[in-house]
CSV table of C-alpha atoms in Angstrom, one decimal:
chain,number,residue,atom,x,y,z
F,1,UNK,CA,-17.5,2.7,12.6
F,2,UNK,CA,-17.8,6.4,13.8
F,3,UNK,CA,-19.5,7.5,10.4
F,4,UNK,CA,-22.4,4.6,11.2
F,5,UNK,CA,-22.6,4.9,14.7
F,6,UNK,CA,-23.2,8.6,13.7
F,7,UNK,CA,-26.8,7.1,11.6
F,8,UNK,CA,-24.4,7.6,8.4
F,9,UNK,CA,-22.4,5.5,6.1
F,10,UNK,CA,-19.5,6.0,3.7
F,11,UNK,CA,-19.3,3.6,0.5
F,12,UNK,CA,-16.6,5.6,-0.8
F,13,UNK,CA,-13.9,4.0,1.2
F,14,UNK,CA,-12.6,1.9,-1.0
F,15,UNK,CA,-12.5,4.3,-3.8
F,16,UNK,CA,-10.5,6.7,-2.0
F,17,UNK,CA,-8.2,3.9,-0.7
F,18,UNK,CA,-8.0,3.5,-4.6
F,19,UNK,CA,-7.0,6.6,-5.7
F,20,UNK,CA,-4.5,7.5,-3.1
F,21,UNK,CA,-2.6,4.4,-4.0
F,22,UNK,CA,-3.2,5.7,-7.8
F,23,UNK,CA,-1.7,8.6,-6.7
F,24,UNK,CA,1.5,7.7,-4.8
F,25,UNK,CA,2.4,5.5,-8.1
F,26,UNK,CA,1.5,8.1,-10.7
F,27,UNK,CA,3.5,10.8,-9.3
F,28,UNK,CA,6.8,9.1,-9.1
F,29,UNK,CA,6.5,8.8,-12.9
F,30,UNK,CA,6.0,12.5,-13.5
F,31,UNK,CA,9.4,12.8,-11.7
F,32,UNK,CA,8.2,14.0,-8.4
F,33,UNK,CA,9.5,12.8,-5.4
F,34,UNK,CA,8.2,9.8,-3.2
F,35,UNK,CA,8.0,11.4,-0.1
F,36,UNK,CA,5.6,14.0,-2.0
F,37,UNK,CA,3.7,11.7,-3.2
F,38,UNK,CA,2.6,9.8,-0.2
F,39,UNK,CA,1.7,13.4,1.5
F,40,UNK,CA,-0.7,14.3,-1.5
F,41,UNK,CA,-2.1,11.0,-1.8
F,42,UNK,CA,-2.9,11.5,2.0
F,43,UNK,CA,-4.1,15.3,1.2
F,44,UNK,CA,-6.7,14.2,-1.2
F,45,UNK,CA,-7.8,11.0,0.9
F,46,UNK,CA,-8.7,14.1,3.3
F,47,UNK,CA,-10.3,15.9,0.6
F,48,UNK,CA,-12.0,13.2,-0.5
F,49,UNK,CA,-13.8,12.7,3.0
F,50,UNK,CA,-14.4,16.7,3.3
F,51,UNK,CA,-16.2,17.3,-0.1
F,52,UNK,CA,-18.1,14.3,1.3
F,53,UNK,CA,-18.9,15.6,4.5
F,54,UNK,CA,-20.0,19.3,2.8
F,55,UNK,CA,-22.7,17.5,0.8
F,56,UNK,CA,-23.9,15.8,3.7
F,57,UNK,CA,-23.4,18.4,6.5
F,58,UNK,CA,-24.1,21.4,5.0
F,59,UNK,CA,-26.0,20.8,1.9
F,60,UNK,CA,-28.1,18.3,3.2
F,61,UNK,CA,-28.1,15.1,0.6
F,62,UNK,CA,-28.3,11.6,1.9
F,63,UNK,CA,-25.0,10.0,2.7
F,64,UNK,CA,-25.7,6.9,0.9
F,65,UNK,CA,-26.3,9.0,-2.2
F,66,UNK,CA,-23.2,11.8,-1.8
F,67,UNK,CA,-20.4,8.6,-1.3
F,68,UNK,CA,-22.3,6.0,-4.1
F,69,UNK,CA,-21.5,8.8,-6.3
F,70,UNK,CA,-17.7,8.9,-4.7
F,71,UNK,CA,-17.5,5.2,-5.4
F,72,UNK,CA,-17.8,5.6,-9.5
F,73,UNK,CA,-16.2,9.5,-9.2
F,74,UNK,CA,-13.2,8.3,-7.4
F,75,UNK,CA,-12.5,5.2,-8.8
F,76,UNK,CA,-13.1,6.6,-12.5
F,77,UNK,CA,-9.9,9.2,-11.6
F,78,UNK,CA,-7.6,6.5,-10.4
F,79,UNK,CA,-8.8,4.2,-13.7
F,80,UNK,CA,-7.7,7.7,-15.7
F,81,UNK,CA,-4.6,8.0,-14.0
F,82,UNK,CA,-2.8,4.6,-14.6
F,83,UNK,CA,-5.5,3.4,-17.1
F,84,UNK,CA,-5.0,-0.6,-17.1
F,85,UNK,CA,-1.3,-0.4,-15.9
F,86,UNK,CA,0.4,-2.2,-12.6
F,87,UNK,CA,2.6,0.2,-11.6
F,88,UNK,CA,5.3,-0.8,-8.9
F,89,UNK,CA,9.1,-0.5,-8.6
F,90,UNK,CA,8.3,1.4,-5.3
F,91,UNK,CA,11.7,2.4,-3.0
F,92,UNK,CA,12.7,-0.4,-1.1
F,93,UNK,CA,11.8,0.6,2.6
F,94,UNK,CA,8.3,1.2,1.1
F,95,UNK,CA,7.6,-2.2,0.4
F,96,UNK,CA,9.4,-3.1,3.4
F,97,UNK,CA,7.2,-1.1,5.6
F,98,UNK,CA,4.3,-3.6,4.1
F,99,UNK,CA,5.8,-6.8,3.8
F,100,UNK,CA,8.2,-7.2,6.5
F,101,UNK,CA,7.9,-6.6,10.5
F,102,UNK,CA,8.4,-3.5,12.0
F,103,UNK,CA,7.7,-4.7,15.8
F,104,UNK,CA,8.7,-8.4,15.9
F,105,UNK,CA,7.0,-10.6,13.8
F,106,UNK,CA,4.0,-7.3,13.3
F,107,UNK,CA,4.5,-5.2,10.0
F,108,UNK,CA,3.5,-1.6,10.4
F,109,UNK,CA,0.3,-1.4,9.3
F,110,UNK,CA,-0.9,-3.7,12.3
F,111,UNK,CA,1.1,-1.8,14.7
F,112,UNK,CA,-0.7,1.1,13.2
F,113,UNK,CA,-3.9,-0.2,13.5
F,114,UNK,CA,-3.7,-0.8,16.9
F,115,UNK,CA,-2.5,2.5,17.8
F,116,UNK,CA,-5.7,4.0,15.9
F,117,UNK,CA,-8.0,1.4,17.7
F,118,UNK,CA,-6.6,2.9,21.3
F,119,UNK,CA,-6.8,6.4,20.0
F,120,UNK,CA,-10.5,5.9,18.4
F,121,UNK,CA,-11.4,3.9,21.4
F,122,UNK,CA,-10.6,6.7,23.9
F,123,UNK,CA,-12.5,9.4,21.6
F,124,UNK,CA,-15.6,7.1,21.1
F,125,UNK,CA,-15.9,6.4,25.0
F,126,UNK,CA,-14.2,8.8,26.9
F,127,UNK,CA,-14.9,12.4,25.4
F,128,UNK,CA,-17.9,14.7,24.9
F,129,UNK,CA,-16.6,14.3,21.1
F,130,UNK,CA,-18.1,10.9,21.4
F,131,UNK,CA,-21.1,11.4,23.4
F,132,UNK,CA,-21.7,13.9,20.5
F,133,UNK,CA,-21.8,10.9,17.9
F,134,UNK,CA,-24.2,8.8,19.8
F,135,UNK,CA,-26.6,11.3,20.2
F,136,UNK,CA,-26.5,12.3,16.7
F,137,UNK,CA,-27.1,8.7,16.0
F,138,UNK,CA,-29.9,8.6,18.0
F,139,UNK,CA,-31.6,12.0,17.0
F,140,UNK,CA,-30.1,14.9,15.0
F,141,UNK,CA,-32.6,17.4,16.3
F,142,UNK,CA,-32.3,16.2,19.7
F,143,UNK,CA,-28.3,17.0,19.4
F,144,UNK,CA,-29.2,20.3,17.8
F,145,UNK,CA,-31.3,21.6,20.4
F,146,UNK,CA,-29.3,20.7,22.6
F,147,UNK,CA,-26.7,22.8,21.4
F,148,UNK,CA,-24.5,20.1,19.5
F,149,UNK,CA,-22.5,21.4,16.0
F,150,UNK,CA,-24.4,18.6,14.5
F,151,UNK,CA,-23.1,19.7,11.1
F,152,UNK,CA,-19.1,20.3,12.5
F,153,UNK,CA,-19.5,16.6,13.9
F,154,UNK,CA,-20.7,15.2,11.1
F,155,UNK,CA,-17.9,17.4,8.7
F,156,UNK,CA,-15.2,16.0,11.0
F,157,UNK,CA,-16.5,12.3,10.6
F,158,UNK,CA,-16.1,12.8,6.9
F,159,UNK,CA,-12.8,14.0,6.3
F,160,UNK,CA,-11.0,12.0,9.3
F,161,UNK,CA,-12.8,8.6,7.2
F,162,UNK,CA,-11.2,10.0,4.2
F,163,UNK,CA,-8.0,10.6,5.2
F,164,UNK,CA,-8.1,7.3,7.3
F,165,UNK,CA,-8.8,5.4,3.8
F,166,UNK,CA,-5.7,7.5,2.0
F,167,UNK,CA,-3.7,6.0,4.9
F,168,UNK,CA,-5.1,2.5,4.4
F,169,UNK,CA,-4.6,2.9,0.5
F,170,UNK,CA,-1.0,3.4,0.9
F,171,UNK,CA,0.0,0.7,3.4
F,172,UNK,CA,-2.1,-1.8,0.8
F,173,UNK,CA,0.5,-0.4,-2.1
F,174,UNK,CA,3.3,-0.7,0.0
F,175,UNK,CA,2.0,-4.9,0.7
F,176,UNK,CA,1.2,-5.5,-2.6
F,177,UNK,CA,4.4,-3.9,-3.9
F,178,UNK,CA,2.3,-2.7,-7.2
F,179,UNK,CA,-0.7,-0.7,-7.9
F,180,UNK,CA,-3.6,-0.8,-10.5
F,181,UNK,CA,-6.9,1.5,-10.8
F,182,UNK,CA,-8.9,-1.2,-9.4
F,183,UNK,CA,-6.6,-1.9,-6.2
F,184,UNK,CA,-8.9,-2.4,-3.5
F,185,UNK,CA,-11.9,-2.7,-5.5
F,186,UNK,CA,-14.9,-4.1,-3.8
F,187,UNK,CA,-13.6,-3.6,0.1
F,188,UNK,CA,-16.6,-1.0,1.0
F,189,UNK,CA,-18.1,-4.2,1.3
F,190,UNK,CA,-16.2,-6.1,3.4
F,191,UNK,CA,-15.4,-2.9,5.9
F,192,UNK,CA,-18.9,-2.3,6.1
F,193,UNK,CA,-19.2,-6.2,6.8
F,194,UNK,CA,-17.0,-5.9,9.6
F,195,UNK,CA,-18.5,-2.7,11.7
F,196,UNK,CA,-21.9,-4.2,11.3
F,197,UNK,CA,-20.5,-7.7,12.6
F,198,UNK,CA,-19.6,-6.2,15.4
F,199,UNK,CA,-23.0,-5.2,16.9
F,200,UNK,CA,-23.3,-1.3,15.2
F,201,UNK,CA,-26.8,-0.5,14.5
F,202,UNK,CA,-27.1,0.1,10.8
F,203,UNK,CA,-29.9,3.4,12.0
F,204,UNK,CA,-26.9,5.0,14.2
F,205,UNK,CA,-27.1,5.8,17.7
F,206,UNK,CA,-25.2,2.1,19.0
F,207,UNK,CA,-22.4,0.2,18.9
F,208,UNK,CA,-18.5,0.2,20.0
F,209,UNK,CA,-15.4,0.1,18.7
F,210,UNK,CA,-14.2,-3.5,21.1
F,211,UNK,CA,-17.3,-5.5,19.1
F,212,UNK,CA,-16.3,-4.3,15.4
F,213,UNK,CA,-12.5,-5.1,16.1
F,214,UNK,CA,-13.3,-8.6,17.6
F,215,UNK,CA,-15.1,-8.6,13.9
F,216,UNK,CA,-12.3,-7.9,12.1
């Protein structure tokens, strides 16, 4: 929502959601521990969404064309780590933590969500850091000369989207109980489905966070 309210976009979501739940079943089987798993598979969900963010911020490519590119890049290393295997046989909290509830009848992921919509909501509406994103949505010269880190901003966007989609990646493995290369193949789609539904403007510069989660 941020990244497109911020004239941007982000196709690689999905990929990245992908390979970090690639990740947290591939690295069990090489005898490292869970726990270390799920923080690299988080690591490189926020690497992901920085070496995004440097081709757009700082080297200056097209968004559409920087994370089309992370769709087939990303995805091709999670089809090369478990090649056409299901992996499961995760610990049994894990799957608990995606199948059963954690606040009453509410697993964790939809408590977590709604934690992240207050915290995003707050940012978006209440802080310069927001103000910042509209007005790069509107004009990035316009937030230039006006003094705005148009490029920090933009950097930010990126590697928070990419570590948010690591997160998301894991919760899925831990609801589906078993992981494949293709897990979550085809949901750029849909997320993208859902901001727009909402009322963001596809050209940036409009939009809020209450419309896209009465989408979802």
């Amino acid at each position: 929502t941020l990244i497109i309210i911020n004239a941007e976009i982000d196709l690689s979501v999905a990929s990245v959601m992908g390979l970090a739940a690639s990740v947290l079943a591939y690295m069990p089987l090489q005898g490292q521990p869970f726990w270390l798993a799920i923080v690299v598979s988080l690591l490189i969900g926020a690497a992901a969404g920085a070496f995004n963010g440097c081709w757009v911020a700082y080297v200056g490519l097209t968004s559409l064309v920087v994370t089309l590119a992370g769709v087939i890049g990303y995805r091709g290393v999670a089809r090369i780590l478990l090649e056409d295997a299901s992996i499961g046989e995760f610990p049994g909290w894990f799957d608990a933590l995606g199948q059963q509830g954690f606040l009453g009848p509410f697993p964790f992921g939809v408590v977590l969500f709604f934690v992240g919509v207050v915290i995003v909501w707050v940012v978006l509406q209440r802080s310069a850091y927001g103000r910042f994103i509209y007005v790069i949505g509107n004009s990035a010269d316009v937030a230039r000369y006006s003094g705005v880190n148009v490029k920090r901003v933009k950097m930010t966007l990126f590697l928070v989207s990419g570590f948010v989609a690591a997160l998301a990646g894991v919760l899925l493995a831990a609801r589906l109980g078993a992981v494949r290369g293709s897990t979550a193949l085809g949901f750029e789609l849909d997320i993208i489905t859902m901001v727009l539904l909402g009322g963001v403007s596809i050209f940036g510069g409009s939009g809020t966070l209450t419309g896209v989660v009465l989408a979802i």
